[in-house]
mmCIF file of C-alpha atoms in Angstrom:
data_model
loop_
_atom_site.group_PDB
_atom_site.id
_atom_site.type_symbol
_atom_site.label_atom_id
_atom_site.label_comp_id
_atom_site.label_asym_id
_atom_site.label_seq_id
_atom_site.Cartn_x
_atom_site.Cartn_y
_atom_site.Cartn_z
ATOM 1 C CA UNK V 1 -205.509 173.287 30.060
ATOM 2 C CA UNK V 2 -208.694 172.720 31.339
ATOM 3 C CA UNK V 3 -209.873 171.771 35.377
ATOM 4 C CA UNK V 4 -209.348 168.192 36.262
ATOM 5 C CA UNK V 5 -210.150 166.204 39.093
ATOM 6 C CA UNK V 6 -206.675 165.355 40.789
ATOM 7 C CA UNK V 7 -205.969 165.584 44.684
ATOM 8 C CA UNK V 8 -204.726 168.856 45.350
ATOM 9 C CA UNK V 9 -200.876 168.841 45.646
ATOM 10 C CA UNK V 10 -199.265 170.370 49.382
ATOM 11 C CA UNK V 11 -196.959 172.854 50.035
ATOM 12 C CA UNK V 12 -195.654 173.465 53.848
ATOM 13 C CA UNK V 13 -193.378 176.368 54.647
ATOM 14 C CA UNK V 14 -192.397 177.660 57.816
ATOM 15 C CA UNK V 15 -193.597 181.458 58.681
ATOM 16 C CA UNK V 16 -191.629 184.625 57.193
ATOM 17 C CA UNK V 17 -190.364 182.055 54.425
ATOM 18 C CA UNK V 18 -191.012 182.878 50.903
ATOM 19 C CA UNK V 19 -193.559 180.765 48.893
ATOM 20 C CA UNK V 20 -193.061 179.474 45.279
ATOM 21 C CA UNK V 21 -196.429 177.312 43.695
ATOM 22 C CA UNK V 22 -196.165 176.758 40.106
ATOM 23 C CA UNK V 23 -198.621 175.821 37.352
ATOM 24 C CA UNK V 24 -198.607 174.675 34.018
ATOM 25 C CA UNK V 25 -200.836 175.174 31.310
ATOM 26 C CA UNK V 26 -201.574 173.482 28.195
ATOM 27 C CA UNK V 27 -203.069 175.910 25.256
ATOM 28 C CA UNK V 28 -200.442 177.745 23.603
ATOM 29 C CA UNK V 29 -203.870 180.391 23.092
ATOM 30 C CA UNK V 30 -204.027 181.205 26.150
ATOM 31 C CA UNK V 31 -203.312 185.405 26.531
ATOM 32 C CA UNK V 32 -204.363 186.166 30.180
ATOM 33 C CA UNK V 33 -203.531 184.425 33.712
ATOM 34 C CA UNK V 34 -204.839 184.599 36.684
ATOM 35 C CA UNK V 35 -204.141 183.251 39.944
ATOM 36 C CA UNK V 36 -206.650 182.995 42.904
ATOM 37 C CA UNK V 37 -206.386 181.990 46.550
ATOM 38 C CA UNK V 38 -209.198 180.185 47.990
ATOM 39 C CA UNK V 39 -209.838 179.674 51.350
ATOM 40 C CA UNK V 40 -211.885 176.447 53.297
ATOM 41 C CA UNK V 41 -215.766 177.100 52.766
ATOM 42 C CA UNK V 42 -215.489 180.351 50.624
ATOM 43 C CA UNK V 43 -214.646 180.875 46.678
ATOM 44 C CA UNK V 44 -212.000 182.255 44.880
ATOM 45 C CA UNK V 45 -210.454 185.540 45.689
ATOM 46 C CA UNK V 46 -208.698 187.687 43.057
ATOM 47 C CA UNK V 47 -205.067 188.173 43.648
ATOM 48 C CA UNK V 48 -203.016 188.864 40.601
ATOM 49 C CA UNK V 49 -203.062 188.480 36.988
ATOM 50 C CA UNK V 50 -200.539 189.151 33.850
ATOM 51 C CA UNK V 51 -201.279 189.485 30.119
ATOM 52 C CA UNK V 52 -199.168 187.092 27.449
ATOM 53 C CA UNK V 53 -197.074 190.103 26.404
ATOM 54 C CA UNK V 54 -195.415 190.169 30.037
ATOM 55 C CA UNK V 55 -193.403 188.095 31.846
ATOM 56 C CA UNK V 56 -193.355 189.512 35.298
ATOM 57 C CA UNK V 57 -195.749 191.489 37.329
ATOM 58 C CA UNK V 58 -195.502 192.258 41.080
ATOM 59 C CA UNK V 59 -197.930 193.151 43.468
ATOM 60 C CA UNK V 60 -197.892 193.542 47.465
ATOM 61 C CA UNK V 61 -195.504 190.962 48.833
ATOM 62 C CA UNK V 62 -196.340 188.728 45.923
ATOM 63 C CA UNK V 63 -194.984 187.935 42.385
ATOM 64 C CA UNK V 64 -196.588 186.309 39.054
ATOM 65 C CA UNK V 65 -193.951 184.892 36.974
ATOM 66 C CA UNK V 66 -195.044 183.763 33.177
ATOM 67 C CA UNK V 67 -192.447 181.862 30.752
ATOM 68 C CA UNK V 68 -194.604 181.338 27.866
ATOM 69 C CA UNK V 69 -191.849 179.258 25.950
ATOM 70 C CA UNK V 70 -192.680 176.265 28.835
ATOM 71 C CA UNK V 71 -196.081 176.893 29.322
ATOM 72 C CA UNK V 72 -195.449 177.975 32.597
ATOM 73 C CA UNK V 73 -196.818 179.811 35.309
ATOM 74 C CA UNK V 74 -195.632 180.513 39.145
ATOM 75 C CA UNK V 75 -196.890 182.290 41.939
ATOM 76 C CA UNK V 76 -194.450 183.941 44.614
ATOM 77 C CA UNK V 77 -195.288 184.769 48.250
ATOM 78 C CA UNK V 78 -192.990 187.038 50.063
ATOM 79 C CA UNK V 79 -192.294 186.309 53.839
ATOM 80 C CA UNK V 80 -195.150 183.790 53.956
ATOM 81 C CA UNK V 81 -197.913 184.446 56.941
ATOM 82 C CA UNK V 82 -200.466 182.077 58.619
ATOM 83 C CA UNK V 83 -202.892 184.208 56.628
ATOM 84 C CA UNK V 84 -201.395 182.956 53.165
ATOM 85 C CA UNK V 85 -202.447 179.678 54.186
ATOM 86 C CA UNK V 86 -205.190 178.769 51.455
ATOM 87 C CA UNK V 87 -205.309 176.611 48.083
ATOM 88 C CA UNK V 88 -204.251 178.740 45.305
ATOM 89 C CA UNK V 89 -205.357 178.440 41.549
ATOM 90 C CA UNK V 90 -204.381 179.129 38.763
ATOM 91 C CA UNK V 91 -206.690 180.052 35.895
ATOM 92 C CA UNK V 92 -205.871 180.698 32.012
ATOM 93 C CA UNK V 93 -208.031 181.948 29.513
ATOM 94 C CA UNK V 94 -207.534 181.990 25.924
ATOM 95 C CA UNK V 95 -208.061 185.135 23.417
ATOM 96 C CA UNK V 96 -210.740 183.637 21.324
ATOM 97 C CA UNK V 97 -212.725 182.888 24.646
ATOM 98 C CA UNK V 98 -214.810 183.951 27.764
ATOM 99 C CA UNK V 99 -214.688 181.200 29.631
ATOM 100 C CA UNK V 100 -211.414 180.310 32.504
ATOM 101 C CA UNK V 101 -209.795 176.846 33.284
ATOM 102 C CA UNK V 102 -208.187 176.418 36.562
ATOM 103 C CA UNK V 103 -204.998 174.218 37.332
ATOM 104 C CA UNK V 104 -205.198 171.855 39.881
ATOM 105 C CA UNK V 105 -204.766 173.789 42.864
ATOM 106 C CA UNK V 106 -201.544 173.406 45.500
ATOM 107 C CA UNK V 107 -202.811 173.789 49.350
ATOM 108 C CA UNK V 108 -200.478 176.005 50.563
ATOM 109 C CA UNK V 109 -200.150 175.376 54.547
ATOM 110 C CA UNK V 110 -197.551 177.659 56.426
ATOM 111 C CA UNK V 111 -196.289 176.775 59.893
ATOM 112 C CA UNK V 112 -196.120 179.305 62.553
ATOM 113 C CA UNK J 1 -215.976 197.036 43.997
ATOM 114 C CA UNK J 2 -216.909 193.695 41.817
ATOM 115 C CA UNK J 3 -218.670 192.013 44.531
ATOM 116 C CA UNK J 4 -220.379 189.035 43.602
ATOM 117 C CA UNK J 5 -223.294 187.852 45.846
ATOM 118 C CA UNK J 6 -224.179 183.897 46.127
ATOM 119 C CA UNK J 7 -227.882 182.649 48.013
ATOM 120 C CA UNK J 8 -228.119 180.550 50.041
ATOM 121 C CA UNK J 9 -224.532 179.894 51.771
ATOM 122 C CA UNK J 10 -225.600 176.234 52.769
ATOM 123 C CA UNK J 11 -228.985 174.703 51.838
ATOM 124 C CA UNK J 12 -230.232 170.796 53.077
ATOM 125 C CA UNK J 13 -232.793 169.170 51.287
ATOM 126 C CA UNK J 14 -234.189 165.738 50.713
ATOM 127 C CA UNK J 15 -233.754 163.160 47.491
ATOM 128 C CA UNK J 16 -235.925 164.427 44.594
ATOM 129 C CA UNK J 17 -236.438 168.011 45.520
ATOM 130 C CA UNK J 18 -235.046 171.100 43.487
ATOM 131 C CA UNK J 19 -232.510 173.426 44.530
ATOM 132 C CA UNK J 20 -232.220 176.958 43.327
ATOM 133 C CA UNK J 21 -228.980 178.770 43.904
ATOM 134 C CA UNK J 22 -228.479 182.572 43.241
ATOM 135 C CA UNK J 23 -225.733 184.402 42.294
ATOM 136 C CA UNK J 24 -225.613 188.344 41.825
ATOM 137 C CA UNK J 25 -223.274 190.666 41.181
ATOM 138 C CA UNK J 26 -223.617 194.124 43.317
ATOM 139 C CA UNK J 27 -222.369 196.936 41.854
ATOM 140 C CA UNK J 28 -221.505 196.233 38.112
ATOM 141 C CA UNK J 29 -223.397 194.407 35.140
ATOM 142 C CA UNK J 30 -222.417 190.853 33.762
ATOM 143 C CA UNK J 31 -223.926 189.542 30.574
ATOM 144 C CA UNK J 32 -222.061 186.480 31.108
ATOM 145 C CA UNK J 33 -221.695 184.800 34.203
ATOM 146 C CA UNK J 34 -220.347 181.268 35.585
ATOM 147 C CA UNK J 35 -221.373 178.062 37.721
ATOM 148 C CA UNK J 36 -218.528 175.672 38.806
ATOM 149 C CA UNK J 37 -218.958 172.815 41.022
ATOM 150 C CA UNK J 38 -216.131 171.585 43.039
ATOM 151 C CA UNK J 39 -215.303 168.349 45.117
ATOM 152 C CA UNK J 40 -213.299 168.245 48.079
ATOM 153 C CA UNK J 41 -209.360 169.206 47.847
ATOM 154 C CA UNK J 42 -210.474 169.236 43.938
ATOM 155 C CA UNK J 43 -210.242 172.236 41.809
ATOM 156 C CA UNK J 44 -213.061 174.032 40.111
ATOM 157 C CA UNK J 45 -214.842 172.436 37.247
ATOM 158 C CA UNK J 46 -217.016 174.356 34.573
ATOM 159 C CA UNK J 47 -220.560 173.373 34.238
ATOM 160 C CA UNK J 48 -221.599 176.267 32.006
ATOM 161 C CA UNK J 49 -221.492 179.780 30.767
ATOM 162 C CA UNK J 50 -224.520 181.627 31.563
ATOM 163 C CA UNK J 51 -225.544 184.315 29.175
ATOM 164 C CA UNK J 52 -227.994 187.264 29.560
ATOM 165 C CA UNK J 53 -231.108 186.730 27.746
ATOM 166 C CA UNK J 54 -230.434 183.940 25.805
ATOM 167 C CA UNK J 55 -229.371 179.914 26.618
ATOM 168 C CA UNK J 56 -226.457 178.893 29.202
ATOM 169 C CA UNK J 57 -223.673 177.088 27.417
ATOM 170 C CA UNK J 58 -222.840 173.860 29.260
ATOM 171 C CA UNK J 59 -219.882 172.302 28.905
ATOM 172 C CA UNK J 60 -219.448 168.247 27.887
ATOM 173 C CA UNK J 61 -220.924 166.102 30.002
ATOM 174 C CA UNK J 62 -223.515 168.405 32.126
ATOM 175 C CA UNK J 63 -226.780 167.747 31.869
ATOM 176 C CA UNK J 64 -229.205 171.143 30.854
ATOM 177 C CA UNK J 65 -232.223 169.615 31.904
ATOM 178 C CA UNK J 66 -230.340 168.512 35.474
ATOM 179 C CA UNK J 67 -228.691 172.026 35.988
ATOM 180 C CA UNK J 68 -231.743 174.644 34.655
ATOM 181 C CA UNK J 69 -229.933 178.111 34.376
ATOM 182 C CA UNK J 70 -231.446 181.419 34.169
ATOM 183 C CA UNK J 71 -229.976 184.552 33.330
ATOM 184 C CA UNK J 72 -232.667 187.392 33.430
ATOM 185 C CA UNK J 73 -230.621 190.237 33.958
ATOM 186 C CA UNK J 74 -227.207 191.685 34.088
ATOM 187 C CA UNK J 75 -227.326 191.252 37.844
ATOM 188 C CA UNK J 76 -228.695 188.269 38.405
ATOM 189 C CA UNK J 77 -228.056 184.723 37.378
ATOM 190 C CA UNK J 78 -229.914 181.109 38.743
ATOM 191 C CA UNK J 79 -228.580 177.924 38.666
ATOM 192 C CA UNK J 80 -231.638 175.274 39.706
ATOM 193 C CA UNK J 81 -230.600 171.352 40.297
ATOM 194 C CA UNK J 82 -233.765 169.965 39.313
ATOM 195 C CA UNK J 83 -234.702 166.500 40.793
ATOM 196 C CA UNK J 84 -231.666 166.188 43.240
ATOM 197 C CA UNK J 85 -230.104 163.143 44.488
ATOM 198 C CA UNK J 86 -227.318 162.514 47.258
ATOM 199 C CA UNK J 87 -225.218 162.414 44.149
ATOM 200 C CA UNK J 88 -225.728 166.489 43.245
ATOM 201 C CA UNK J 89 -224.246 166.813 46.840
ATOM 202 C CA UNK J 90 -221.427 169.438 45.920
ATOM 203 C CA UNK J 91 -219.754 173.260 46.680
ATOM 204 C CA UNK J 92 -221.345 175.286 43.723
ATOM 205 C CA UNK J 93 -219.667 178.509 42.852
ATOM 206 C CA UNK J 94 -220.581 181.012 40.940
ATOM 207 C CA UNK J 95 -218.505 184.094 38.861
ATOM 208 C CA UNK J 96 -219.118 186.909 37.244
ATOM 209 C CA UNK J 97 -216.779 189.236 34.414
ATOM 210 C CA UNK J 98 -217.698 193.041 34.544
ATOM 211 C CA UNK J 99 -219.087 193.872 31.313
ATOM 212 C CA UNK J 100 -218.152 196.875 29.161
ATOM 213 C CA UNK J 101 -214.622 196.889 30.083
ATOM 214 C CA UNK J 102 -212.516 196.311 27.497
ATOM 215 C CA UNK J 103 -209.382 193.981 27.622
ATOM 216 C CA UNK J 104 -209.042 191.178 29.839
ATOM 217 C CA UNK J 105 -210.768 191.250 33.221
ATOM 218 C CA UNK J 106 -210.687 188.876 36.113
ATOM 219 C CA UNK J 107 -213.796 186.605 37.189
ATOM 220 C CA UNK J 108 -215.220 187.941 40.057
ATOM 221 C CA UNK J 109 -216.760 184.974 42.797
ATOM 222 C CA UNK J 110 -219.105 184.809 45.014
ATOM 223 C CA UNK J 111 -218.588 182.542 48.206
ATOM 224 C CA UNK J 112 -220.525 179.191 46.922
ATOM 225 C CA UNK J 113 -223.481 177.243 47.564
ATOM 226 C CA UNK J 114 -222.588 174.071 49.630
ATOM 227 C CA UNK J 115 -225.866 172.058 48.864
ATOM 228 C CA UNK J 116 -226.153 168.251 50.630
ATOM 229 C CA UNK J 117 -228.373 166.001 49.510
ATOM 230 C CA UNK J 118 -229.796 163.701 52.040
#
């Protein structure tokens, strides 16, 4: 779906944890996801993406998960650090289009 | 690579004066490029697609003659907030898609424009 203007949703977890933030999406024409991490003052930063014809892709220490039957979308951080801590996006695009939508956002805080 | 540059970082100005923000992308070309404007603990909103050499696309409810955008070359995109009022107080972000690459390829951002209106 597209950006809307809720309140970001929290997530706390304690250092060396692992991290799960999920996002749905709406548009069934959707083909490519992307999620971001943003931190205070500074945009969006790049940190893994997947293609509709997969539903898994790993990178370093995290984990894009994609069930396309739920519209569903979910982010995993392995042995969360302080440095994770940031709001992370999601952002969908759909096949017949240039532009992105982001989700809502989660803040993701982790506790030393 | 796919650095994307955003001027100024932080700009203060008074009621009725314009604003011009730009974004540019280092080292690659972008016919199309993006502003978003966020709010506090909100996520990013669309205001419009900016396309080399011809008219931005704004999206519902964004006013063109408000947010003037210019997109002169494949490097180099403006966003101007013509007029402003405390209201126009916002982060402003800009992105930018490599172009030429085929299949699906991330936005790139720059680090946003926090402009206050006084």
């Amino acid at each position: 779906g597209e950006s809307v203007g809720l309140h970001l949703p929290t997530l706390s977890v304690q250092e060396g944890d692992n991290s799960i933030i999920n996002c749905a999406y709406s548009n069934s024409a959707s083909d490519y996801f992307i999620w971001y991490k943003q931190e205070s003052g500074k945009g969006p930063q790049f940190i893994i993406d997947i293609r509709s014809n997969m539903d898994k892709r790993q990178g370093q220490r995290v984990t894009v998960l994609l069930n396309k039957t739920v519209k569903h979308l979910s982010l995993q951080i392995a042995a969360t650090q302080p440095g994770d801590s940031a709001v992370y996006f999601c952002a969908e695009t759909p096949n017949t289009g240039n532009q992105f939508y982001f989700g809502t956002g989660t803040s993701l805080t982790v506790i030393p | 690579g796919a650095v994307v540059s955003q001027h100024p970082s932080w700009v203060i100005c008074k009621s009725g004066t314009s604003v011009k923000i730009e974004c540019r992308s280092l080292d690659f070309q972008a016919t199309t490029m993006f502003w978003y404007r966020q709010f506090p603990k909100q996520s990013l909103m669309l205001m419009a697609t900016s396309n080399e050499g011809s008219k931005a696309t704004y999206e519902q409810g964004v006013e063109k003659d408000k947010f003037l955008i210019n997109h002169a070359s494949l490097t180099l995109s403006t966003l101007t907030v013509t007029s402003a009022h405390p209201e126009d107080s916002s982060f402003y972000i800009c992105s930018a898609r490599p172009w030429g690459q085929g299949g699906n390829q991330p936005q790139h951002f720059g680090d946003g424009t926090r402009l206050s209106i006084l």
